[in-house]
């Protein structure tokens, strides 16, 4: 059920609307219980992003080892003229998983005359703050915030969006956090918010040297470790679990066969997590799998795009071929 859009304002110095689609959050307990009961144990990465997790992710993006953000930003800047031509005047940019809405600034600068921006994220407070800040800095762009889960399609019909080409912007290689079948479904779901002529601009990290990848997810300053361990803090604070975060260590592993980085929380000693009347025992070395970050070759990404119902129109990479951006257009029935 979608709330009525409220608070539309004539000037753009603040956000035009906040649309709360009430993504179900009550599943945290169920997902953690299911994940701790499964073999192997795992928890979906969406739960990383409470206020503290979002702030830690922002710190990660500035780490020397984490080449992803700066490479993608440089790449966006280097192709800005072409992006502006492709998007055309008065584009409406929609960003699922907008987070701090940082990269969008580079895209809005590149486009020059975007008419509107929709930040869409599951982390409500962070979303609204980020969109408010963006609205102050881009008074000529009509900015709105939508609290929703982007894995269930984009529900945009009720929003006061201008008529320009809709450009779904999905940077940060967030698509890599999903298993291949889920990634196809997420991409296919974006089409629910698109019309003929619209496009997706998506950033995807590339398969590369193993050490570069492992270091990017296990930095010397320990910020990624804190990000990973924050999940246990949330489980303790919000679900009332009894656990000792010091009993777990962060680990990043390159899974060559599945072409993905895996993040794990590994028990340093025999320990347990008590939750909802159950005791989940961890022996030293046992793992709780917390995130996958799939990496792509241009060929594997082209297959994903095609299987999700898109034509891959153009692909760009940085000179070191660390990261790629792709322009996709939905295939429509004739
Ligand atoms: C890795 S951050 C990316 C932020 C930004 N787009 C960037 O590239 O810098 C992922 C963001 O997606 C949001 N997110 C993750 N899963 C989501 C979901 N299923 N629905 C909506 N937002 C989600 C998180 O709250 C977080 O802000």
mmCIF file of C-alpha atoms and ligand atoms in Angstrom:
data_model
loop_
_atom_site.group_PDB
_atom_site.id
_atom_site.type_symbol
_atom_site.label_atom_id
_atom_site.label_comp_id
_atom_site.label_asym_id
_atom_site.label_seq_id
_atom_site.Cartn_x
_atom_site.Cartn_y
_atom_site.Cartn_z
ATOM 1 C CA UNK A 1 0.000 0.000 0.000
ATOM 2 C CA UNK A 2 1.452 3.342 -0.960
ATOM 3 C CA UNK A 3 0.930 6.509 1.081
ATOM 4 C CA UNK A 4 -0.490 9.498 -0.645
ATOM 5 C CA UNK A 5 2.260 11.811 -1.800
ATOM 6 C CA UNK A 6 2.365 14.709 0.621
ATOM 7 C CA UNK A 7 3.925 18.118 0.981
ATOM 8 C CA UNK A 8 4.434 19.106 -2.662
ATOM 9 C CA UNK A 9 6.093 22.518 -2.679
ATOM 10 C CA UNK A 10 6.468 25.017 -5.523
ATOM 11 C CA UNK A 11 10.179 25.783 -4.920
ATOM 12 C CA UNK A 12 12.896 23.156 -4.975
ATOM 13 C CA UNK A 13 15.116 24.250 -2.063
ATOM 14 C CA UNK A 14 13.733 21.325 -0.122
ATOM 15 C CA UNK A 15 12.475 17.924 -1.223
ATOM 16 C CA UNK A 16 9.187 18.031 -3.116
ATOM 17 C CA UNK A 17 7.735 14.947 -1.494
ATOM 18 C CA UNK A 18 8.513 12.042 0.770
ATOM 19 C CA UNK A 19 6.705 8.895 -0.264
ATOM 20 C CA UNK A 20 6.841 6.148 2.354
ATOM 21 C CA UNK A 21 5.938 2.827 0.753
ATOM 22 C CA UNK A 22 6.493 1.123 4.114
ATOM 23 C CA UNK A 23 8.858 -1.631 3.004
ATOM 24 C CA UNK A 24 8.341 -4.464 5.480
ATOM 25 C CA UNK A 25 11.035 -4.204 8.138
ATOM 26 C CA UNK A 26 9.519 -6.657 10.583
ATOM 27 C CA UNK A 27 11.220 -9.528 8.787
ATOM 28 C CA UNK A 28 14.593 -8.830 10.415
ATOM 29 C CA UNK A 29 13.944 -11.377 13.180
ATOM 30 C CA UNK A 30 12.655 -14.006 10.752
ATOM 31 C CA UNK A 31 15.546 -13.563 8.348
ATOM 32 C CA UNK A 32 18.155 -13.753 11.111
ATOM 33 C CA UNK A 33 16.530 -16.821 12.686
ATOM 34 C CA UNK A 34 16.280 -18.485 9.245
ATOM 35 C CA UNK A 35 19.881 -17.540 8.459
ATOM 36 C CA UNK A 36 21.258 -18.845 11.742
ATOM 37 C CA UNK A 37 19.271 -22.081 11.351
ATOM 38 C CA UNK A 38 20.451 -22.723 7.781
ATOM 39 C CA UNK A 39 23.538 -24.586 6.598
ATOM 40 C CA UNK A 40 25.730 -22.756 5.713
ATOM 41 C CA UNK A 41 24.692 -19.844 7.931
ATOM 42 C CA UNK A 42 24.023 -16.517 6.238
ATOM 43 C CA UNK A 43 22.179 -13.215 6.731
ATOM 44 C CA UNK A 44 20.948 -10.990 3.856
ATOM 45 C CA UNK A 45 23.128 -7.867 3.379
ATOM 46 C CA UNK A 46 20.157 -5.484 3.384
ATOM 47 C CA UNK A 47 20.427 -5.466 7.216
ATOM 48 C CA UNK A 48 23.837 -3.787 7.148
ATOM 49 C CA UNK A 49 22.251 -0.421 6.515
ATOM 50 C CA UNK A 50 20.971 1.066 9.753
ATOM 51 C CA UNK A 51 22.173 4.607 10.560
ATOM 52 C CA UNK A 52 25.570 3.359 11.794
ATOM 53 C CA UNK A 53 25.949 0.917 8.886
ATOM 54 C CA UNK A 54 25.181 3.598 6.315
ATOM 55 C CA UNK A 55 27.729 5.936 7.935
ATOM 56 C CA UNK A 56 30.364 3.158 7.934
ATOM 57 C CA UNK A 57 29.639 2.424 4.276
ATOM 58 C CA UNK A 58 30.278 6.101 3.502
ATOM 59 C CA UNK A 59 33.679 5.775 5.205
ATOM 60 C CA UNK A 60 34.439 2.628 3.187
ATOM 61 C CA UNK A 61 33.914 4.531 -0.051
ATOM 62 C CA UNK A 62 36.832 6.818 0.882
ATOM 63 C CA UNK A 63 39.342 4.119 1.858
ATOM 64 C CA UNK A 64 42.541 3.812 -0.208
ATOM 65 C CA UNK A 65 41.890 0.082 -0.812
ATOM 66 C CA UNK A 66 38.305 0.640 -1.954
ATOM 67 C CA UNK A 67 38.915 1.638 -5.575
ATOM 68 C CA UNK A 68 35.231 1.139 -6.496
ATOM 69 C CA UNK A 69 33.800 4.557 -5.643
ATOM 70 C CA UNK A 70 36.566 6.795 -6.949
ATOM 71 C CA UNK A 71 36.949 4.739 -10.133
ATOM 72 C CA UNK A 72 33.237 4.905 -10.867
ATOM 73 C CA UNK A 73 33.121 8.656 -10.160
ATOM 74 C CA UNK A 74 36.105 9.329 -12.450
ATOM 75 C CA UNK A 75 34.519 7.190 -15.144
ATOM 76 C CA UNK A 76 31.198 9.058 -14.846
ATOM 77 C CA UNK A 77 33.030 12.357 -15.207
ATOM 78 C CA UNK A 78 35.035 11.176 -18.191
ATOM 79 C CA UNK A 79 31.894 10.215 -20.156
ATOM 80 C CA UNK A 80 29.732 13.139 -19.029
ATOM 81 C CA UNK A 81 29.257 14.618 -22.516
ATOM 82 C CA UNK A 82 28.039 11.330 -23.901
ATOM 83 C CA UNK A 83 25.728 10.742 -20.935
ATOM 84 C CA UNK A 84 24.202 14.179 -21.414
ATOM 85 C CA UNK A 85 23.575 13.465 -25.102
ATOM 86 C CA UNK A 86 22.083 10.046 -24.406
ATOM 87 C CA UNK A 87 19.807 11.244 -21.591
ATOM 88 C CA UNK A 88 18.597 14.308 -23.488
ATOM 89 C CA UNK A 89 17.076 17.432 -21.894
ATOM 90 C CA UNK A 90 14.888 17.311 -18.791
ATOM 91 C CA UNK A 91 15.775 13.761 -17.723
ATOM 92 C CA UNK A 92 14.148 12.230 -14.659
ATOM 93 C CA UNK A 93 16.796 10.319 -12.724
ATOM 94 C CA UNK A 94 15.675 7.548 -10.369
ATOM 95 C CA UNK A 95 18.244 5.991 -8.034
ATOM 96 C CA UNK A 96 17.303 2.721 -6.301
ATOM 97 C CA UNK A 97 19.495 2.249 -3.215
ATOM 98 C CA UNK A 98 20.466 5.919 -3.269
ATOM 99 C CA UNK A 99 22.246 5.874 0.114
ATOM 100 C CA UNK A 100 24.079 9.146 0.643
ATOM 101 C CA UNK A 101 23.189 10.386 -2.842
ATOM 102 C CA UNK A 102 26.830 11.268 -3.530
ATOM 103 C CA UNK A 103 27.412 9.817 -7.001
ATOM 104 C CA UNK A 104 24.216 11.371 -8.259
ATOM 105 C CA UNK A 105 25.902 14.772 -7.965
ATOM 106 C CA UNK A 106 28.426 13.754 -10.599
ATOM 107 C CA UNK A 107 25.618 12.477 -12.827
ATOM 108 C CA UNK A 108 23.449 15.588 -12.333
ATOM 109 C CA UNK A 109 26.489 17.757 -13.126
ATOM 110 C CA UNK A 110 27.118 15.658 -16.238
ATOM 111 C CA UNK A 111 23.525 15.921 -17.444
ATOM 112 C CA UNK A 112 23.400 19.661 -16.702
ATOM 113 C CA UNK A 113 19.643 20.029 -17.126
ATOM 114 C CA UNK A 114 17.983 17.074 -15.394
ATOM 115 C CA UNK A 115 14.409 17.992 -14.431
ATOM 116 C CA UNK A 116 13.946 15.662 -11.482
ATOM 117 C CA UNK A 117 15.596 13.161 -9.166
ATOM 118 C CA UNK A 118 14.000 10.402 -7.100
ATOM 119 C CA UNK A 119 16.161 8.925 -4.324
ATOM 120 C CA UNK A 120 14.823 5.524 -3.294
ATOM 121 C CA UNK A 121 16.183 3.647 -0.310
ATOM 122 C CA UNK A 122 15.103 1.328 2.461
ATOM 123 C CA UNK A 123 17.025 3.290 5.106
ATOM 124 C CA UNK A 124 14.465 6.045 5.770
ATOM 125 C CA UNK A 125 16.252 8.610 7.878
ATOM 126 C CA UNK A 126 19.477 8.465 5.910
ATOM 127 C CA UNK A 127 17.471 8.764 2.682
ATOM 128 C CA UNK A 128 15.557 11.870 3.709
ATOM 129 C CA UNK A 129 18.639 13.635 5.070
ATOM 130 C CA UNK A 130 20.621 12.875 1.910
ATOM 131 C CA UNK A 131 17.806 14.055 -0.391
ATOM 132 C CA UNK A 132 17.275 17.244 1.633
ATOM 133 C CA UNK A 133 20.960 18.059 1.274
ATOM 134 C CA UNK A 134 20.807 17.371 -2.446
ATOM 135 C CA UNK A 135 17.728 19.619 -2.807
ATOM 136 C CA UNK A 136 19.599 22.497 -1.177
ATOM 137 C CA UNK A 137 22.536 22.055 -3.563
ATOM 138 C CA UNK A 138 20.440 21.478 -6.736
ATOM 139 C CA UNK A 139 17.540 23.962 -6.430
ATOM 140 C CA UNK A 140 16.703 23.618 -10.153
ATOM 141 C CA UNK A 141 16.056 19.880 -9.885
ATOM 142 C CA UNK A 142 12.752 18.626 -8.430
ATOM 143 C CA UNK A 143 13.904 16.161 -5.795
ATOM 144 C CA UNK A 144 11.784 13.541 -4.087
ATOM 145 C CA UNK A 145 12.487 10.716 -1.667
ATOM 146 C CA UNK A 146 10.856 7.292 -1.706
ATOM 147 C CA UNK A 147 11.291 4.795 1.107
ATOM 148 C CA UNK A 148 10.839 1.435 -0.585
ATOM 149 C CA UNK A 149 12.436 -1.910 -1.291
ATOM 150 C CA UNK A 150 13.863 -1.878 -4.809
ATOM 151 C CA UNK A 151 13.788 -5.669 -5.094
ATOM 152 C CA UNK A 152 10.011 -5.601 -5.494
ATOM 153 C CA UNK A 153 9.912 -3.366 -8.580
ATOM 154 C CA UNK A 154 9.667 0.431 -8.839
ATOM 155 C CA UNK A 155 6.260 1.932 -7.980
ATOM 156 C CA UNK A 156 6.426 5.446 -9.428
ATOM 157 C CA UNK A 157 3.079 6.013 -11.172
ATOM 158 C CA UNK A 158 1.616 8.106 -8.340
ATOM 159 C CA UNK A 159 4.644 10.438 -8.107
ATOM 160 C CA UNK A 160 4.524 13.950 -9.621
ATOM 161 C CA UNK A 161 7.252 13.241 -12.178
ATOM 162 C CA UNK A 162 7.825 15.468 -15.190
ATOM 163 C CA UNK A 163 7.719 13.959 -18.697
ATOM 164 C CA UNK A 164 11.478 13.531 -19.602
ATOM 165 C CA UNK A 165 13.348 10.369 -20.288
ATOM 166 C CA UNK A 166 13.517 8.272 -17.136
ATOM 167 C CA UNK A 167 17.038 7.180 -16.327
ATOM 168 C CA UNK A 168 17.332 4.526 -13.615
ATOM 169 C CA UNK A 169 20.767 5.076 -12.043
ATOM 170 C CA UNK A 170 22.090 2.027 -10.183
ATOM 171 C CA UNK A 171 25.742 2.689 -9.326
ATOM 172 C CA UNK A 172 28.129 1.207 -6.803
ATOM 173 C CA UNK A 173 27.925 -2.351 -8.143
ATOM 174 C CA UNK A 174 24.976 -2.918 -5.795
ATOM 175 C CA UNK A 175 23.728 -5.396 -8.428
ATOM 176 C CA UNK A 176 26.699 -7.593 -7.465
ATOM 177 C CA UNK A 177 25.230 -8.143 -3.988
ATOM 178 C CA UNK A 178 22.603 -10.440 -5.472
ATOM 179 C CA UNK A 179 22.832 -14.074 -6.559
ATOM 180 C CA UNK A 180 22.582 -14.311 -10.372
ATOM 181 C CA UNK A 181 18.861 -15.216 -10.409
ATOM 182 C CA UNK A 182 18.050 -12.426 -7.931
ATOM 183 C CA UNK A 183 20.121 -9.927 -9.945
ATOM 184 C CA UNK A 184 18.074 -10.788 -13.042
ATOM 185 C CA UNK A 185 14.846 -10.292 -11.080
ATOM 186 C CA UNK A 186 15.992 -6.949 -9.603
ATOM 187 C CA UNK A 187 16.951 -5.617 -13.035
ATOM 188 C CA UNK A 188 13.740 -6.935 -14.592
ATOM 189 C CA UNK A 189 11.793 -5.297 -11.709
ATOM 190 C CA UNK A 190 13.179 -1.853 -12.614
ATOM 191 C CA UNK A 191 11.156 -2.064 -15.817
ATOM 192 C CA UNK A 192 7.948 -1.536 -13.804
ATOM 193 C CA UNK A 193 8.989 2.116 -13.429
ATOM 194 C CA UNK A 194 10.032 2.569 -17.060
ATOM 195 C CA UNK A 195 8.388 3.500 -20.349
ATOM 196 C CA UNK A 196 9.531 3.276 -23.978
ATOM 197 C CA UNK A 197 12.695 5.345 -24.481
ATOM 198 C CA UNK A 198 13.785 5.083 -20.840
ATOM 199 C CA UNK A 199 17.142 3.624 -19.851
ATOM 200 C CA UNK A 200 19.225 2.178 -17.017
ATOM 201 C CA UNK A 201 22.746 3.414 -16.225
ATOM 202 C CA UNK A 202 24.352 0.791 -14.037
ATOM 203 C CA UNK A 203 27.805 0.421 -12.499
ATOM 204 C CA UNK A 204 29.302 -3.040 -12.085
ATOM 205 C CA UNK A 205 32.663 -4.025 -10.645
ATOM 206 C CA UNK A 206 34.950 -6.189 -12.780
ATOM 207 C CA UNK A 207 36.740 -9.483 -12.229
ATOM 208 C CA UNK A 208 40.388 -8.615 -11.544
ATOM 209 C CA UNK A 209 43.517 -9.488 -9.581
ATOM 210 C CA UNK A 210 42.549 -11.407 -6.425
ATOM 211 C CA UNK A 211 44.655 -9.352 -3.996
ATOM 212 C CA UNK A 212 43.140 -6.054 -5.160
ATOM 213 C CA UNK A 213 39.689 -7.535 -4.562
ATOM 214 C CA UNK A 214 40.412 -9.066 -1.149
ATOM 215 C CA UNK A 215 42.083 -5.860 0.118
ATOM 216 C CA UNK A 216 39.156 -3.729 -1.059
ATOM 217 C CA UNK A 217 36.936 -5.694 1.338
ATOM 218 C CA UNK A 218 39.452 -5.988 4.204
ATOM 219 C CA UNK A 219 41.079 -2.586 4.639
ATOM 220 C CA UNK A 220 44.031 -1.916 6.933
ATOM 221 C CA UNK A 221 42.063 0.596 9.045
ATOM 222 C CA UNK A 222 39.399 -2.001 9.866
ATOM 223 C CA UNK A 223 36.411 0.012 8.631
ATOM 224 C CA UNK A 224 34.988 -2.879 6.577
ATOM 225 C CA UNK A 225 35.431 -5.120 9.623
ATOM 226 C CA UNK A 226 33.436 -2.605 11.716
ATOM 227 C CA UNK A 227 30.759 -2.489 8.982
ATOM 228 C CA UNK A 228 30.459 -6.280 9.017
ATOM 229 C CA UNK A 229 30.461 -6.522 12.837
ATOM 230 C CA UNK A 230 27.804 -3.782 13.013
ATOM 231 C CA UNK A 231 25.356 -6.433 11.823
ATOM 232 C CA UNK A 232 25.912 -8.367 15.068
ATOM 233 C CA UNK A 233 25.457 -5.154 17.070
ATOM 234 C CA UNK A 234 22.106 -4.598 15.334
ATOM 235 C CA UNK A 235 21.033 -8.173 16.069
ATOM 236 C CA UNK A 236 21.900 -7.626 19.723
ATOM 237 C CA UNK A 237 20.359 -4.152 20.039
ATOM 238 C CA UNK A 238 17.212 -4.598 17.938
ATOM 239 C CA UNK A 239 16.398 -8.279 18.361
ATOM 240 C CA UNK A 240 17.640 -8.703 21.934
ATOM 241 C CA UNK A 241 20.187 -11.389 21.056
ATOM 242 C CA UNK A 242 22.867 -12.403 23.508
ATOM 243 C CA UNK A 243 26.219 -12.503 21.746
ATOM 244 C CA UNK A 244 29.752 -11.210 22.093
ATOM 245 C CA UNK A 245 30.959 -9.288 19.022
ATOM 246 C CA UNK A 246 34.587 -9.811 20.175
ATOM 247 C CA UNK A 247 34.106 -13.542 19.538
ATOM 248 C CA UNK A 248 33.828 -12.921 15.777
ATOM 249 C CA UNK A 249 36.330 -11.721 13.174
ATOM 250 C CA UNK A 250 35.721 -10.192 9.761
ATOM 251 C CA UNK A 251 36.998 -12.138 6.751
ATOM 252 C CA UNK A 252 36.922 -11.435 2.990
ATOM 253 C CA UNK A 253 37.391 -14.314 0.519
ATOM 254 C CA UNK A 254 37.600 -14.374 -3.301
ATOM 255 C CA UNK A 255 35.415 -17.245 -4.557
ATOM 256 C CA UNK A 256 36.975 -17.899 -7.944
ATOM 257 C CA UNK A 257 34.331 -20.332 -9.188
ATOM 258 C CA UNK A 258 31.420 -17.998 -8.513
ATOM 259 C CA UNK A 259 33.426 -14.845 -9.332
ATOM 260 C CA UNK A 260 32.492 -13.106 -6.119
ATOM 261 C CA UNK A 261 33.977 -11.632 -2.956
ATOM 262 C CA UNK A 262 32.386 -13.117 0.139
ATOM 263 C CA UNK A 263 32.307 -11.429 3.522
ATOM 264 C CA UNK A 264 32.083 -13.662 6.556
ATOM 265 C CA UNK A 265 32.007 -13.302 10.323
ATOM 266 C CA UNK A 266 34.163 -16.145 11.613
ATOM 267 C CA UNK A 267 34.081 -17.357 15.238
ATOM 268 C CA UNK A 268 37.476 -16.734 16.853
ATOM 269 C CA UNK A 269 36.672 -19.208 19.626
ATOM 270 C CA UNK A 270 33.789 -21.489 20.613
ATOM 271 C CA UNK A 271 30.821 -19.214 21.220
ATOM 272 C CA UNK A 272 27.071 -18.893 20.669
ATOM 273 C CA UNK A 273 24.298 -16.510 19.716
ATOM 274 C CA UNK A 274 21.137 -16.731 21.803
ATOM 275 C CA UNK A 275 18.108 -15.389 20.012
ATOM 276 C CA UNK A 276 14.369 -15.790 20.367
ATOM 277 C CA UNK A 277 14.701 -18.695 22.836
ATOM 278 C CA UNK A 278 17.245 -20.606 20.703
ATOM 279 C CA UNK A 279 20.983 -21.045 21.152
ATOM 280 C CA UNK A 280 23.041 -21.153 17.946
ATOM 281 C CA UNK A 281 26.428 -22.706 18.674
ATOM 282 C CA UNK A 282 29.554 -21.630 16.786
ATOM 283 C CA UNK A 283 32.755 -23.643 17.105
ATOM 284 C CA UNK A 284 36.021 -21.762 16.534
ATOM 285 C CA UNK A 285 36.360 -21.261 12.758
ATOM 286 C CA UNK A 286 32.615 -21.529 12.033
ATOM 287 C CA UNK A 287 31.355 -18.884 9.667
ATOM 288 C CA UNK A 288 28.330 -16.630 9.277
ATOM 289 C CA UNK A 289 28.204 -15.515 5.628
ATOM 290 C CA UNK A 290 27.095 -11.879 5.465
ATOM 291 C CA UNK A 291 27.657 -10.562 1.937
ATOM 292 C CA UNK A 292 28.436 -11.500 -1.636
ATOM 293 C CA UNK A 293 29.812 -9.027 -4.112
ATOM 294 C CA UNK A 294 29.733 -10.587 -7.551
ATOM 295 C CA UNK A 295 32.203 -9.282 -10.087
ATOM 296 C CA UNK A 296 31.567 -9.231 -13.820
ATOM 297 C CA UNK A 297 33.337 -9.400 -17.130
ATOM 298 C CA UNK A 298 31.737 -7.371 -19.932
ATOM 299 C CA UNK A 299 30.568 -10.722 -21.344
ATOM 300 C CA UNK A 300 28.977 -11.995 -18.110
ATOM 301 C CA UNK A 301 27.273 -8.630 -17.593
ATOM 302 C CA UNK A 302 25.932 -8.634 -21.157
ATOM 303 C CA UNK A 303 24.366 -12.046 -20.458
ATOM 304 C CA UNK A 304 22.756 -10.767 -17.249
ATOM 305 C CA UNK A 305 21.313 -7.713 -19.028
ATOM 306 C CA UNK A 306 19.936 -9.782 -21.892
ATOM 307 C CA UNK A 307 18.368 -12.333 -19.543
ATOM 308 C CA UNK A 308 16.712 -9.506 -17.591
ATOM 309 C CA UNK A 309 15.071 -8.192 -20.784
ATOM 310 C CA UNK A 310 17.420 -5.374 -21.791
ATOM 311 C CA UNK A 311 19.510 -4.410 -24.778
ATOM 312 C CA UNK A 312 23.046 -3.444 -23.783
ATOM 313 C CA UNK A 313 23.477 -0.249 -25.802
ATOM 314 C CA UNK A 314 26.901 0.923 -24.596
ATOM 315 C CA UNK A 315 29.625 -0.019 -22.143
ATOM 316 C CA UNK A 316 32.487 2.083 -20.728
ATOM 317 C CA UNK A 317 35.497 1.154 -18.544
ATOM 318 C CA UNK A 318 38.307 3.066 -16.843
ATOM 319 C CA UNK A 319 41.782 2.681 -18.420
ATOM 320 C CA UNK A 320 42.854 0.068 -15.819
ATOM 321 C CA UNK A 321 39.635 -1.891 -16.468
ATOM 322 C CA UNK A 322 38.708 -2.007 -12.798
ATOM 323 C CA UNK A 323 35.069 -0.973 -13.170
ATOM 324 C CA UNK A 324 32.428 -0.617 -15.886
ATOM 325 C CA UNK A 325 29.314 1.432 -16.556
ATOM 326 C CA UNK A 326 26.565 0.075 -18.822
ATOM 327 C CA UNK A 327 23.701 1.809 -20.627
ATOM 328 C CA UNK A 328 20.740 -0.561 -20.942
ATOM 329 C CA UNK A 329 17.388 -0.087 -22.641
ATOM 330 C CA UNK A 330 14.410 -2.368 -22.016
ATOM 331 C CA UNK A 331 13.330 -4.567 -24.897
ATOM 332 C CA UNK A 332 9.647 -3.974 -25.600
ATOM 333 C CA UNK A 333 7.261 -6.224 -27.486
ATOM 334 C CA UNK A 334 6.807 -4.889 -31.056
HETATM 335 C C1 LIG B 1 26.096 0.197 -1.334
HETATM 336 S S1 LIG B 1 24.969 1.473 -0.932
HETATM 337 C C2 LIG B 1 25.015 2.375 -2.459
HETATM 338 C C3 LIG B 1 24.767 3.828 -2.280
HETATM 339 C C4 LIG B 1 24.901 4.668 -3.551
HETATM 340 N N1 LIG B 1 23.937 4.279 -4.589
HETATM 341 C C5 LIG B 1 26.306 4.570 -4.081
HETATM 342 O O1 LIG B 1 26.542 3.928 -5.087
HETATM 343 O O2 LIG B 1 27.186 5.162 -3.464
HETATM 344 C C6 LIG B 1 23.516 0.571 -1.033
HETATM 345 C C7 LIG B 1 22.289 1.342 -0.608
HETATM 346 O O3 LIG B 1 21.185 0.561 -1.005
HETATM 347 C C8 LIG B 1 20.232 0.507 0.042
HETATM 348 N N2 LIG B 1 19.542 -0.757 -0.104
HETATM 349 C C9 LIG B 1 20.063 -2.006 0.017
HETATM 350 N N3 LIG B 1 19.128 -2.925 -0.250
HETATM 351 C C10 LIG B 1 17.992 -2.235 -0.573
HETATM 352 C C11 LIG B 1 16.686 -2.634 -0.966
HETATM 353 N N4 LIG B 1 16.374 -3.922 -1.090
HETATM 354 N N5 LIG B 1 15.774 -1.672 -1.221
HETATM 355 C C12 LIG B 1 16.099 -0.352 -1.085
HETATM 356 N N6 LIG B 1 17.319 0.085 -0.716
HETATM 357 C C13 LIG B 1 18.252 -0.856 -0.468
HETATM 358 C C14 LIG B 1 21.006 0.649 1.321
HETATM 359 O O4 LIG B 1 20.208 1.201 2.348
HETATM 360 C C15 LIG B 1 22.156 1.564 0.888
HETATM 361 O O5 LIG B 1 21.878 2.911 1.149
#
